[in-house]
Coordinates of C-alpha atoms and ligand atoms in Angstrom, one line a residue:
M289 CA 87.3 -196.5 151.2
I290 CA 89.6 -197.5 154.1
R291 CA 87.8 -197.1 157.4
K292 CA 90.2 -195.5 159.7
A293 CA 89.2 -194.5 163.2
L294 CA 90.8 -192.4 165.8
F295 CA 90.6 -193.6 169.4
S296 CA 92.0 -190.8 171.6
G297 CA 92.4 -190.3 175.3
S298 CA 94.9 -189.8 178.1
F299 CA 95.1 -193.6 178.7
D300 CA 96.7 -192.9 182.1
P301 CA 96.7 -195.9 182.2
F302 CA 95.1 -197.8 179.3
T303 CA 92.6 -200.2 180.9
I304 CA 90.7 -203.4 179.9
G305 CA 87.8 -201.1 179.3
H306 CA 89.7 -199.2 176.6
Y307 CA 91.1 -202.5 175.3
S308 CA 87.6 -204.0 174.9
I309 CA 86.5 -201.0 172.8
V310 CA 89.5 -201.3 170.6
Q311 CA 89.0 -205.0 170.1
R312 CA 85.4 -204.5 169.1
G313 CA 86.4 -201.5 166.9
L314 CA 88.7 -203.8 164.9
Q315 CA 85.6 -205.6 163.7
I316 CA 84.2 -202.4 162.3
F317 CA 87.3 -200.5 161.1
D318 CA 90.2 -201.4 158.9
E319 CA 92.6 -199.3 160.9
I320 CA 92.6 -197.8 164.4
I321 CA 94.9 -195.0 165.5
I322 CA 95.2 -195.0 169.2
A323 CA 96.4 -191.5 170.0
I324 CA 97.4 -190.1 173.4
G325 CA 96.3 -186.5 173.7
I326 CA 98.9 -184.4 175.4
N327 CA 97.5 -181.8 177.7
S328 CA 100.2 -179.8 179.4
E329 CA 97.8 -178.5 182.0
K330 CA 97.0 -182.0 183.1
K331 CA 99.4 -183.9 185.3
T332 CA 99.5 -187.6 184.6
L333 CA 100.7 -190.5 186.7
F334 CA 102.4 -192.3 183.8
P335 CA 104.9 -190.4 181.6
L336 CA 103.9 -190.1 178.0
D337 CA 106.9 -192.3 176.8
Q338 CA 105.8 -195.1 179.1
R339 CA 102.2 -194.9 178.0
I340 CA 103.3 -195.1 174.3
D341 CA 105.7 -198.0 174.9
T342 CA 103.1 -200.0 176.8
L343 CA 100.6 -199.6 174.0
K344 CA 103.2 -200.3 171.3
D345 CA 104.1 -203.5 173.1
L346 CA 100.5 -204.5 173.7
Y347 CA 99.7 -204.1 170.0
S348 CA 103.0 -205.1 168.4
D349 CA 101.4 -208.0 166.5
E350 CA 98.4 -206.1 165.4
K351 CA 99.2 -204.4 162.0
R352 CA 96.0 -202.5 161.9
I353 CA 96.7 -200.4 164.9
L354 CA 98.9 -197.4 165.0
I355 CA 100.1 -195.8 168.3
T356 CA 100.9 -192.2 168.5
S357 CA 100.4 -188.9 170.4
Y358 CA 99.3 -185.4 169.6
N359 CA 99.1 -182.0 171.3
S360 CA 96.6 -180.3 169.0
L361 CA 92.8 -180.3 169.2
T362 CA 91.5 -183.9 168.8
I363 CA 89.4 -182.9 165.7
D364 CA 92.4 -181.2 164.1
F365 CA 94.5 -184.3 164.7
A366 CA 91.7 -186.5 163.3
V367 CA 91.8 -184.6 160.0
Q368 CA 95.7 -184.5 160.0
S369 CA 95.9 -188.2 160.6
G370 CA 93.5 -189.0 157.8
A371 CA 90.9 -190.6 160.1
N372 CA 87.4 -190.7 158.7
F373 CA 85.8 -191.8 162.0
I374 CA 86.3 -191.1 165.7
L375 CA 85.8 -194.1 168.0
R376 CA 84.5 -193.5 171.5
G377 CA 83.4 -195.8 174.4
L378 CA 80.3 -195.0 176.4
R379 CA 80.1 -196.2 179.9
N380 CA 77.1 -194.3 181.3
A381 CA 74.8 -191.3 180.8
L382 CA 77.5 -188.9 182.0
D383 CA 79.8 -190.0 179.2
F384 CA 76.9 -189.7 176.8
E385 CA 76.1 -186.1 177.7
Y386 CA 79.6 -185.0 177.2
E387 CA 80.3 -187.1 174.1
K388 CA 77.2 -186.1 172.2
N389 CA 78.2 -182.4 172.2
M390 CA 81.7 -183.3 171.1
A391 CA 80.5 -185.6 168.3
S392 CA 78.0 -183.0 167.0
I393 CA 80.6 -180.3 166.9
H394 CA 83.2 -182.5 165.3
R395 CA 80.7 -183.5 162.5
Q396 CA 79.6 -180.0 161.9
L397 CA 83.3 -178.8 161.6
T398 CA 84.7 -181.6 159.5
G399 CA 82.0 -184.2 158.5
I400 CA 83.9 -186.8 160.5
E401 CA 81.4 -189.2 162.2
T402 CA 81.8 -190.4 165.7
I403 CA 81.0 -194.0 166.3
F404 CA 80.1 -195.0 169.9
L405 CA 80.4 -198.4 171.3
L406 CA 78.6 -199.2 174.6
S407 CA 80.9 -200.4 177.2
D408 CA 80.5 -204.1 178.2
A409 CA 78.6 -204.2 181.5
E410 CA 81.6 -205.8 183.2
Y411 CA 83.9 -202.9 182.2
A412 CA 81.5 -200.0 182.7
S413 CA 82.7 -199.1 186.1
I414 CA 86.4 -199.2 185.2
S415 CA 88.1 -195.9 184.7
S416 CA 91.7 -194.7 184.5
T417 CA 91.0 -192.6 187.6
L418 CA 89.9 -195.6 189.6
V419 CA 93.1 -197.5 188.6
R420 CA 95.3 -194.5 189.6
D421 CA 93.6 -194.4 193.0
F422 CA 94.3 -198.0 193.5
I423 CA 97.9 -197.5 192.5
L424 CA 98.3 -194.6 195.0
H425 CA 96.9 -196.9 197.7
K426 CA 99.3 -199.7 196.7
K427 CA 96.6 -202.1 195.6
D428 CA 97.1 -204.7 192.9
I429 CA 95.8 -203.3 189.6
S430 CA 96.7 -206.1 187.3
I431 CA 93.1 -207.2 186.8
F432 CA 92.4 -203.8 185.2
I433 CA 95.3 -203.8 182.7
P434 CA 95.1 -205.7 179.4
L435 CA 97.6 -208.5 178.8
K436 CA 99.2 -209.1 175.5
K437 CA 97.5 -212.0 173.7
Ligands
ADP123 P1 90.1 -188.9 178.6 O1 91.4 -188.8 179.2 O2 89.9 -188.1 177.3 O3 88.9 -188.8 179.5 P2 90.1 -191.7 178.6 O4 91.5 -192.1 178.5 O5 89.5 -191.8 180.0 O6 90.0 -190.3 178.0 O7 89.1 -192.5 177.6 C1 89.2 -192.5 176.2 C2 87.9 -193.2 175.7 O8 87.7 -194.4 176.3 C3 86.6 -192.4 175.9 O9 85.8 -192.6 174.8 C4 86.0 -193.1 177.1 O10 84.6 -193.0 177.2 C5 86.4 -194.5 176.8 N1 86.5 -195.4 178.0 C6 87.2 -195.2 179.1 N2 87.0 -196.2 180.0 C7 86.1 -197.0 179.4 C8 85.5 -198.3 179.8 N3 85.7 -198.8 181.0 N4 84.7 -198.9 178.9 C9 84.4 -198.3 177.7 N5 85.0 -197.1 177.3 C10 85.8 -196.5 178.1

C-alpha cells in the first residue's frame, strides 16, 4: 500500500512550522499532497495563485509532493484525492482540542486515520496569523518563511 497523506490548510502564508511538519512527514509517508483549502468566506492576505506558485517552487525538486487546492470539505477531498492518511501539526493544547474532534469525525466517516506530529519547540509559536501581522506592520518575515534547499 502506498502511504499517501493529505496536509491541508490555508497556508496564508506557508511557514517554517508547516515546512518542518512536511519534512518530517516525508519520513513516514510515500507521498504528501499539500492542499490549500479555499474558503470563500475567509479573506486571505496572499491570493490563491501566489500561494500555489510559492509551494510549487519550494517543492519543485521533491517528486513525492503534490501541490493543489480544493473547495470542498477536507474529508471529501481526502477521499477524492486517494489519500489514506491526514497529516496534521500540533503546536499546543488548543490545536489538540480542535484537531481531536476533527480526527475522530473523519475516521468515523471514512476510516481515514489522522497522524499528528508535534511541532518542534522552536516552531511552536509560529503561525500564519503572526506572520501576517508582521507583514502588515512592515517587519521582516524572512526568518519565518522556508527557503528552497
Ligand atoms: P488552517 O488555515 O486550517 O488553520 P494552517 O494553514 O494554519 O491551517 O495550518 C495547517 C496545519 O499546519 C495544521 O495542522 C496546523 O496545526 C499546522 N501548523 C501550523 N503552524 C504550525 C507550526 N508552527 N508547527 C507545526 N504545525 C503547524
